[in-house]
mmCIF file of C-alpha atoms in Angstrom:
data_model
loop_
_atom_site.group_PDB
_atom_site.id
_atom_site.type_symbol
_atom_site.label_atom_id
_atom_site.label_comp_id
_atom_site.label_asym_id
_atom_site.label_seq_id
_atom_site.Cartn_x
_atom_site.Cartn_y
_atom_site.Cartn_z
ATOM 1 C CA MET A 1 -24.634 -16.758 -9.117
ATOM 2 C CA LYS A 2 -25.388 -15.905 -5.480
ATOM 3 C CA SER A 3 -23.402 -18.902 -4.251
ATOM 4 C CA ARG A 4 -20.382 -17.765 -6.274
ATOM 5 C CA LEU A 5 -20.460 -14.309 -4.712
ATOM 6 C CA ASN A 6 -20.908 -15.732 -1.219
ATOM 7 C CA ASN A 7 -17.576 -16.181 0.556
ATOM 8 C CA PRO A 8 -17.801 -17.944 3.945
ATOM 9 C CA VAL A 9 -14.051 -17.557 4.482
ATOM 10 C CA LEU A 10 -14.322 -13.788 4.180
ATOM 11 C CA ALA A 11 -17.370 -13.710 6.483
ATOM 12 C CA LYS A 12 -15.584 -15.793 9.134
ATOM 13 C CA GLU A 13 -12.356 -13.783 8.977
ATOM 14 C CA VAL A 14 -14.201 -10.453 9.160
ATOM 15 C CA LYS A 15 -16.231 -11.585 12.184
ATOM 16 C CA LEU A 16 -13.140 -12.854 13.997
ATOM 17 C CA ARG A 17 -11.138 -9.711 13.252
ATOM 18 C CA PHE A 18 -13.811 -7.112 13.948
ATOM 19 C CA ARG A 19 -15.182 -8.780 17.061
ATOM 20 C CA SER A 20 -11.796 -8.525 18.734
ATOM 21 C CA SER A 21 -11.354 -5.646 21.157
ATOM 22 C CA LYS A 22 -7.706 -5.370 20.080
ATOM 23 C CA SER A 23 -8.762 -4.216 16.611
ATOM 24 C CA PHE A 24 -10.802 -1.302 17.889
ATOM 25 C CA THR A 25 -8.170 -0.465 20.502
ATOM 26 C CA GLY A 26 -5.658 -0.201 17.660
ATOM 27 C CA ILE A 27 -8.012 2.097 15.720
ATOM 28 C CA LEU A 28 -8.510 4.264 18.813
ATOM 29 C CA LEU A 29 -4.776 4.602 19.398
ATOM 30 C CA TYR A 30 -4.208 5.393 15.721
ATOM 31 C CA LEU A 31 -6.836 8.162 15.768
ATOM 32 C CA LEU A 32 -5.418 9.589 18.982
ATOM 33 C CA ALA A 33 -1.952 9.669 17.432
ATOM 34 C CA MET A 34 -3.282 11.410 14.315
ATOM 35 C CA CYS A 35 -5.181 14.001 16.383
ATOM 36 C CA ILE A 36 -2.121 14.719 18.507
ATOM 37 C CA PHE A 37 0.004 15.125 15.372
ATOM 38 C CA VAL A 38 -2.479 17.392 13.555
ATOM 39 C CA PHE A 39 -3.273 19.696 16.462
ATOM 40 C CA GLY A 40 0.360 19.674 17.577
ATOM 41 C CA PHE A 41 1.466 20.660 14.062
ATOM 42 C CA ILE A 42 -1.083 23.490 13.947
ATOM 43 C CA TYR A 43 -0.100 24.726 17.409
ATOM 44 C CA VAL A 44 3.652 24.645 16.729
ATOM 45 C CA THR A 45 3.282 26.284 13.299
ATOM 46 C CA THR A 46 1.097 29.130 14.551
ATOM 47 C CA SER A 47 3.331 29.634 17.597
ATOM 48 C CA LEU A 48 6.514 29.879 15.545
ATOM 49 C CA ALA A 49 4.845 32.222 13.039
ATOM 50 C CA GLY A 50 3.397 34.370 15.840
ATOM 51 C CA THR A 51 -0.069 34.306 14.249
ATOM 52 C CA ILE A 52 -3.487 32.978 15.238
ATOM 53 C CA TYR A 53 -4.378 31.612 11.784
ATOM 54 C CA PHE A 54 -3.178 28.706 9.630
ATOM 55 C CA LYS A 55 -1.964 29.553 6.130
ATOM 56 C CA PRO A 56 -2.993 27.511 3.039
ATOM 57 C CA SER A 57 0.679 26.829 2.271
ATOM 58 C CA GLU A 58 1.068 25.340 5.752
ATOM 59 C CA SER A 59 -2.081 23.283 5.116
ATOM 60 C CA VAL A 60 -0.371 21.752 2.061
ATOM 61 C CA VAL A 61 2.598 20.758 4.236
ATOM 62 C CA LEU A 62 0.259 19.196 6.813
ATOM 63 C CA PHE A 63 -1.589 17.291 4.085
ATOM 64 C CA SER A 64 1.716 15.984 2.726
ATOM 65 C CA PHE A 65 2.786 14.793 6.173
ATOM 66 C CA LEU A 66 -0.565 13.038 6.723
ATOM 67 C CA THR A 67 -0.381 11.380 3.302
ATOM 68 C CA PHE A 68 3.056 9.952 4.011
ATOM 69 C CA ILE A 69 1.898 8.817 7.454
ATOM 70 C CA GLN A 70 -0.935 6.931 5.779
ATOM 71 C CA LEU A 71 1.513 5.513 3.247
ATOM 72 C CA GLY A 72 3.817 4.364 6.046
ATOM 73 C CA LEU A 73 0.832 2.752 7.754
ATOM 74 C CA VAL A 74 0.039 0.802 4.600
ATOM 75 C CA LEU A 75 3.660 -0.198 3.942
ATOM 76 C CA PHE A 76 4.513 -1.426 7.431
ATOM 77 C CA ILE A 77 1.236 -2.856 8.751
ATOM 78 C CA THR A 78 -0.075 -4.665 5.664
ATOM 79 C CA PRO A 79 2.715 -7.321 5.595
ATOM 80 C CA GLY A 80 2.074 -8.128 9.248
ATOM 81 C CA LEU A 81 -1.641 -8.644 8.587
ATOM 82 C CA THR A 82 -1.363 -10.745 5.430
ATOM 83 C CA ALA A 83 1.929 -12.664 5.608
ATOM 84 C CA GLY A 84 0.588 -15.193 8.125
ATOM 85 C CA THR A 85 -2.919 -15.786 6.829
ATOM 86 C CA ILE A 86 -2.300 -19.057 4.941
ATOM 87 C CA SER A 87 0.895 -20.178 6.697
ATOM 88 C CA GLY A 88 -0.819 -19.612 10.043
ATOM 89 C CA GLU A 89 -3.592 -22.019 9.036
ATOM 90 C CA ARG A 90 -0.895 -24.500 8.007
ATOM 91 C CA GLU A 91 0.953 -24.169 11.326
ATOM 92 C CA ARG A 92 -2.283 -24.651 13.286
ATOM 93 C CA GLN A 93 -2.964 -27.691 11.078
ATOM 94 C CA THR A 94 -6.355 -26.293 10.095
ATOM 95 C CA LEU A 95 -5.508 -25.735 6.417
ATOM 96 C CA PRO A 96 -6.267 -29.357 5.341
ATOM 97 C CA MET A 97 -9.756 -29.069 6.826
ATOM 98 C CA LEU A 98 -10.261 -25.741 5.068
ATOM 99 C CA LEU A 99 -9.180 -27.258 1.742
ATOM 100 C CA THR A 100 -11.648 -30.147 2.072
ATOM 101 C CA THR A 101 -14.612 -27.753 2.146
ATOM 102 C CA SER A 102 -16.563 -26.756 -0.929
ATOM 103 C CA GLN A 103 -14.759 -23.400 -1.085
ATOM 104 C CA SER A 104 -12.574 -22.843 -4.122
ATOM 105 C CA SER A 105 -8.942 -21.831 -3.835
ATOM 106 C CA PHE A 106 -9.796 -18.359 -5.099
ATOM 107 C CA GLN A 107 -12.477 -17.925 -2.426
ATOM 108 C CA ILE A 108 -10.015 -18.925 0.307
ATOM 109 C CA VAL A 109 -7.237 -16.654 -0.974
ATOM 110 C CA SER A 110 -9.518 -13.695 -1.686
ATOM 111 C CA GLY A 111 -11.314 -14.112 1.636
ATOM 112 C CA LYS A 112 -8.040 -14.039 3.574
ATOM 113 C CA LEU A 113 -6.796 -11.057 1.558
ATOM 114 C CA LEU A 114 -9.972 -8.980 1.730
ATOM 115 C CA SER A 115 -10.413 -9.481 5.477
ATOM 116 C CA SER A 116 -6.979 -7.943 6.083
ATOM 117 C CA VAL A 117 -7.495 -5.231 3.464
ATOM 118 C CA LEU A 118 -10.871 -4.274 4.932
ATOM 119 C CA PHE A 119 -9.354 -3.764 8.367
ATOM 120 C CA LEU A 120 -6.688 -1.422 7.008
ATOM 121 C CA ALA A 121 -9.304 0.279 4.845
ATOM 122 C CA LEU A 122 -11.366 0.844 8.000
ATOM 123 C CA LEU A 123 -8.276 2.321 9.643
ATOM 124 C CA ILE A 124 -7.827 4.746 6.744
ATOM 125 C CA VAL A 125 -11.526 5.632 6.526
ATOM 126 C CA ALA A 126 -11.725 6.161 10.305
ATOM 127 C CA GLY A 127 -8.992 8.765 9.989
ATOM 128 C CA LEU A 128 -10.729 10.692 7.196
ATOM 129 C CA PRO A 129 -12.372 13.263 9.524
ATOM 130 C CA VAL A 130 -8.930 14.145 10.876
ATOM 131 C CA TYR A 131 -7.333 13.780 7.444
ATOM 132 C CA SER A 132 -9.864 16.133 5.847
ATOM 133 C CA MET A 133 -9.305 18.941 8.381
ATOM 134 C CA VAL A 134 -6.910 20.470 5.859
ATOM 135 C CA PHE A 135 -9.960 21.602 3.846
ATOM 136 C CA LEU A 136 -10.761 24.051 6.653
ATOM 137 C CA PHE A 137 -7.614 26.012 5.857
ATOM 138 C CA GLY A 138 -7.577 25.733 2.048
ATOM 139 C CA GLY A 139 -4.710 24.945 -0.290
ATOM 140 C CA ILE A 140 -5.852 21.372 -1.069
ATOM 141 C CA SER A 141 -8.232 20.371 -3.849
ATOM 142 C CA PRO A 142 -10.743 17.535 -3.373
ATOM 143 C CA ILE A 143 -9.340 15.879 -6.523
ATOM 144 C CA LEU A 144 -5.884 15.609 -4.950
ATOM 145 C CA PHE A 145 -7.476 14.207 -1.791
ATOM 146 C CA LEU A 146 -9.348 11.523 -3.761
ATOM 147 C CA LYS A 147 -6.253 10.671 -5.822
ATOM 148 C CA SER A 148 -4.248 10.140 -2.648
ATOM 149 C CA LEU A 149 -6.876 7.766 -1.258
ATOM 150 C CA LEU A 150 -7.133 5.877 -4.554
ATOM 151 C CA PHE A 151 -3.407 5.222 -4.798
ATOM 152 C CA LEU A 152 -3.241 4.323 -1.102
ATOM 153 C CA PHE A 153 -5.804 1.574 -1.719
ATOM 154 C CA VAL A 154 -3.926 0.410 -4.825
ATOM 155 C CA THR A 155 -0.722 0.148 -2.778
ATOM 156 C CA LEU A 156 -2.556 -1.577 0.061
ATOM 157 C CA LEU A 157 -4.029 -4.202 -2.255
ATOM 158 C CA ALA A 158 -0.699 -4.879 -3.995
ATOM 159 C CA ILE A 159 1.304 -5.343 -0.783
ATOM 160 C CA GLY A 160 -1.492 -7.434 0.716
ATOM 161 C CA SER A 161 -1.440 -9.672 -2.356
ATOM 162 C CA LEU A 162 2.315 -10.140 -1.995
ATOM 163 C CA GLY A 163 1.783 -11.111 1.645
ATOM 164 C CA ILE A 164 -0.820 -13.703 0.645
ATOM 165 C CA LEU A 165 1.521 -15.032 -2.056
ATOM 166 C CA PHE A 166 4.457 -15.553 0.307
ATOM 167 C CA SER A 167 2.136 -16.959 2.965
ATOM 168 C CA THR A 168 0.980 -19.563 0.441
ATOM 169 C CA LEU A 169 4.422 -20.446 -0.915
ATOM 170 C CA ILE A 170 6.289 -20.496 2.414
ATOM 171 C CA ARG A 171 5.295 -22.869 5.218
ATOM 172 C CA ARG A 172 6.564 -20.805 8.166
ATOM 173 C CA THR A 173 4.873 -17.543 9.118
ATOM 174 C CA THR A 174 8.109 -15.919 10.309
ATOM 175 C CA VAL A 175 9.886 -16.590 7.010
ATOM 176 C CA SER A 176 6.833 -15.473 5.047
ATOM 177 C CA MET A 177 6.701 -12.205 6.978
ATOM 178 C CA ILE A 178 10.418 -11.607 6.401
ATOM 179 C CA ALA A 179 9.964 -12.201 2.665
ATOM 180 C CA THR A 180 7.002 -9.798 2.518
ATOM 181 C CA TYR A 181 8.813 -7.065 4.427
ATOM 182 C CA GLY A 182 11.875 -7.700 2.258
ATOM 183 C CA SER A 183 9.891 -7.142 -0.939
ATOM 184 C CA MET A 184 8.360 -4.003 0.566
ATOM 185 C CA LEU A 185 11.814 -2.684 1.507
ATOM 186 C CA PHE A 186 13.016 -3.452 -2.026
ATOM 187 C CA PHE A 187 10.372 -1.156 -3.521
ATOM 188 C CA THR A 188 10.792 1.577 -0.891
ATOM 189 C CA ALA A 189 14.563 1.611 -0.337
ATOM 190 C CA ILE A 190 16.512 -0.243 -3.034
ATOM 191 C CA VAL A 191 14.457 1.018 -5.993
ATOM 192 C CA PRO A 192 15.052 4.745 -5.216
ATOM 193 C CA PHE A 193 18.749 3.991 -4.654
ATOM 194 C CA LEU A 194 18.961 2.394 -8.103
ATOM 195 C CA PHE A 195 17.034 5.344 -9.517
ATOM 196 C CA LEU A 196 19.608 7.789 -8.127
ATOM 197 C CA ILE A 197 22.459 5.754 -9.603
ATOM 198 C CA ILE A 198 20.847 5.632 -13.050
ATOM 199 C CA ILE A 199 20.066 9.355 -12.964
ATOM 200 C CA GLN A 200 23.681 10.114 -11.990
ATOM 201 C CA VAL A 201 24.952 8.033 -14.899
ATOM 202 C CA ASN A 202 22.475 9.750 -17.212
ATOM 203 C CA GLN A 203 23.666 13.185 -16.070
ATOM 204 C CA TYR A 204 27.272 12.239 -16.870
ATOM 205 C CA SER A 205 26.110 11.220 -20.344
ATOM 206 C CA THR A 206 24.334 14.545 -20.726
ATOM 207 C CA MET A 207 27.492 16.439 -19.814
ATOM 208 C CA SER A 208 29.409 14.512 -22.478
ATOM 209 C CA GLY A 209 26.770 15.332 -25.074
ATOM 210 C CA THR A 210 25.383 11.783 -25.475
ATOM 211 C CA ALA A 211 22.145 12.039 -23.502
ATOM 212 C CA THR A 212 19.595 9.288 -24.129
ATOM 213 C CA LYS A 213 16.206 8.445 -22.733
ATOM 214 C CA SER A 214 16.378 6.489 -19.493
ATOM 215 C CA PHE A 215 13.375 4.163 -19.604
ATOM 216 C CA VAL A 216 14.717 2.093 -16.710
ATOM 217 C CA GLY A 217 15.048 5.180 -14.532
ATOM 218 C CA HIS A 218 11.509 6.252 -15.395
ATOM 219 C CA ILE A 219 10.144 2.802 -14.535
ATOM 220 C CA LEU A 220 11.996 2.805 -11.206
ATOM 221 C CA ALA A 221 10.518 6.210 -10.369
ATOM 222 C CA SER A 222 7.055 4.972 -11.324
ATOM 223 C CA ILE A 223 7.122 1.908 -9.058
ATOM 224 C CA ASN A 224 8.615 3.606 -5.998
ATOM 225 C CA PRO A 225 5.820 4.709 -3.617
ATOM 226 C CA GLU A 226 7.765 7.606 -2.073
ATOM 227 C CA ILE A 227 8.775 9.180 -5.388
ATOM 228 C CA PHE A 228 5.320 8.657 -6.833
ATOM 229 C CA PHE A 229 3.418 10.145 -3.871
ATOM 230 C CA ALA A 230 5.861 13.055 -3.755
ATOM 231 C CA SER A 231 5.161 13.708 -7.446
ATOM 232 C CA LEU A 232 1.432 13.402 -6.763
ATOM 233 C CA LEU A 233 1.590 16.057 -4.047
ATOM 234 C CA ALA A 234 4.060 18.280 -5.919
ATOM 235 C CA PRO A 235 3.672 18.168 -9.740
ATOM 236 C CA GLU A 236 7.060 19.845 -10.184
ATOM 237 C CA ILE A 237 8.693 16.640 -8.906
ATOM 238 C CA ALA A 238 7.000 14.691 -11.706
ATOM 239 C CA ARG A 239 8.294 17.222 -14.217
ATOM 240 C CA SER A 240 11.795 16.913 -12.733
ATOM 241 C CA VAL A 241 11.684 13.138 -13.145
ATOM 242 C CA GLN A 242 10.602 13.561 -16.764
ATOM 243 C CA ASP A 243 13.413 16.058 -17.370
ATOM 244 C CA MET A 244 16.011 13.726 -15.840
ATOM 245 C CA THR A 245 14.832 10.605 -17.669
ATOM 246 C CA LEU A 246 13.733 12.367 -20.891
ATOM 247 C CA VAL A 247 10.572 10.194 -20.808
ATOM 248 C CA THR A 248 7.178 11.941 -20.767
ATOM 249 C CA PHE A 249 5.056 8.902 -19.889
ATOM 250 C CA PRO A 250 2.862 9.784 -16.840
ATOM 251 C CA LEU A 251 4.093 8.292 -13.572
ATOM 252 C CA TRP A 252 0.588 7.498 -12.324
ATOM 253 C CA ILE A 253 -0.152 5.228 -15.285
ATOM 254 C CA GLY A 254 3.050 3.270 -14.684
ATOM 255 C CA TYR A 255 2.220 3.007 -10.977
ATOM 256 C CA LEU A 256 -1.285 1.678 -11.652
ATOM 257 C CA LEU A 257 -0.108 -0.778 -14.311
ATOM 258 C CA PHE A 258 2.742 -2.177 -12.229
ATOM 259 C CA TYR A 259 0.939 -2.606 -8.919
ATOM 260 C CA GLY A 260 -2.213 -3.780 -10.646
ATOM 261 C CA LEU A 261 -0.136 -6.459 -12.369
ATOM 262 C CA VAL A 262 1.535 -7.376 -9.045
ATOM 263 C CA THR A 263 -1.895 -7.832 -7.455
ATOM 264 C CA ILE A 264 -3.293 -9.994 -10.253
ATOM 265 C CA VAL A 265 -0.191 -12.186 -10.623
ATOM 266 C CA SER A 266 0.185 -12.664 -6.850
ATOM 267 C CA ILE A 267 -3.438 -13.730 -6.393
ATOM 268 C CA TRP A 268 -3.248 -16.023 -9.433
ATOM 269 C CA ILE A 269 -0.074 -17.794 -8.241
ATOM 270 C CA ALA A 270 -1.407 -18.101 -4.677
ATOM 271 C CA THR A 271 -4.634 -19.616 -5.997
ATOM 272 C CA LYS A 272 -2.759 -22.116 -8.168
ATOM 273 C CA ARG A 273 -0.285 -23.111 -5.449
ATOM 274 C CA LEU A 274 -2.753 -23.443 -2.581
ATOM 275 C CA ARG A 275 -3.778 -27.012 -3.482
ATOM 276 C CA VAL A 276 -0.547 -28.015 -5.183
ATOM 277 C CA ASN A 277 0.021 -31.005 -2.871
ATOM 278 C CA MET A 278 -3.514 -32.352 -3.055
ATOM 279 C CA ASN A 279 -4.271 -35.340 -5.265
ATOM 280 C CA LYS A 280 -6.145 -34.395 -8.394
ATOM 281 C CA PRO A 281 -9.358 -36.329 -9.086
ATOM 282 C CA LYS A 282 -8.976 -38.944 -11.786
#
């Protein structure tokens, strides 16, 4: 049982990534940027209001900005960390040696994925002291804070799994990275555009007296990170989506189900395709 839980690939990748000075330089720069943004926001807000205190309503706005900054960090950095993990080994011609070891395909794929996810998780956790400064001014509940972190990690794991999948299926790192960023842009840009079109069509139907439930529109709203996080921070947005689609199914359940399924399917396909060209034992 202990040998199954042991993952040498994960141990090697974590040591290589966290022993690099570039990793901690990146964390330092990220924290400096967050501190500058938070204190700059507080200074500008209090200066414009002509007060020396920070209102709870302004704290909610700051928390929303920080949440979307964290979301942007996950969306744009995760593909760069995961899209070249397997294809990079193939380009360096070290993948055949890795496949001849006693490590299973799942251990290799999960080790590569978790090493990248852990670095981004460290980046998010390192920013928690700055992120949690909003509690000093009120307006934010700890439950909302924990929900935001939970769904950030769900999104991080799903996009990282897609990066591992494309890195396994595509031989070139550049093409794999383009495919991963393309899928990310599909969920963040094309999906909300399709949602707006469907809602517009549904509103025309409502005006003509033939309104029907828009399950497709509700699904599109559920799988779009921006719409979902906006509804998480402002419950009235979730109610507006339900009013427009006439579907009362909670958005957070659809988000968890979809991105959980994306993670599982991506890891499963990557595991099956990793040794596809190797001769099977007779």
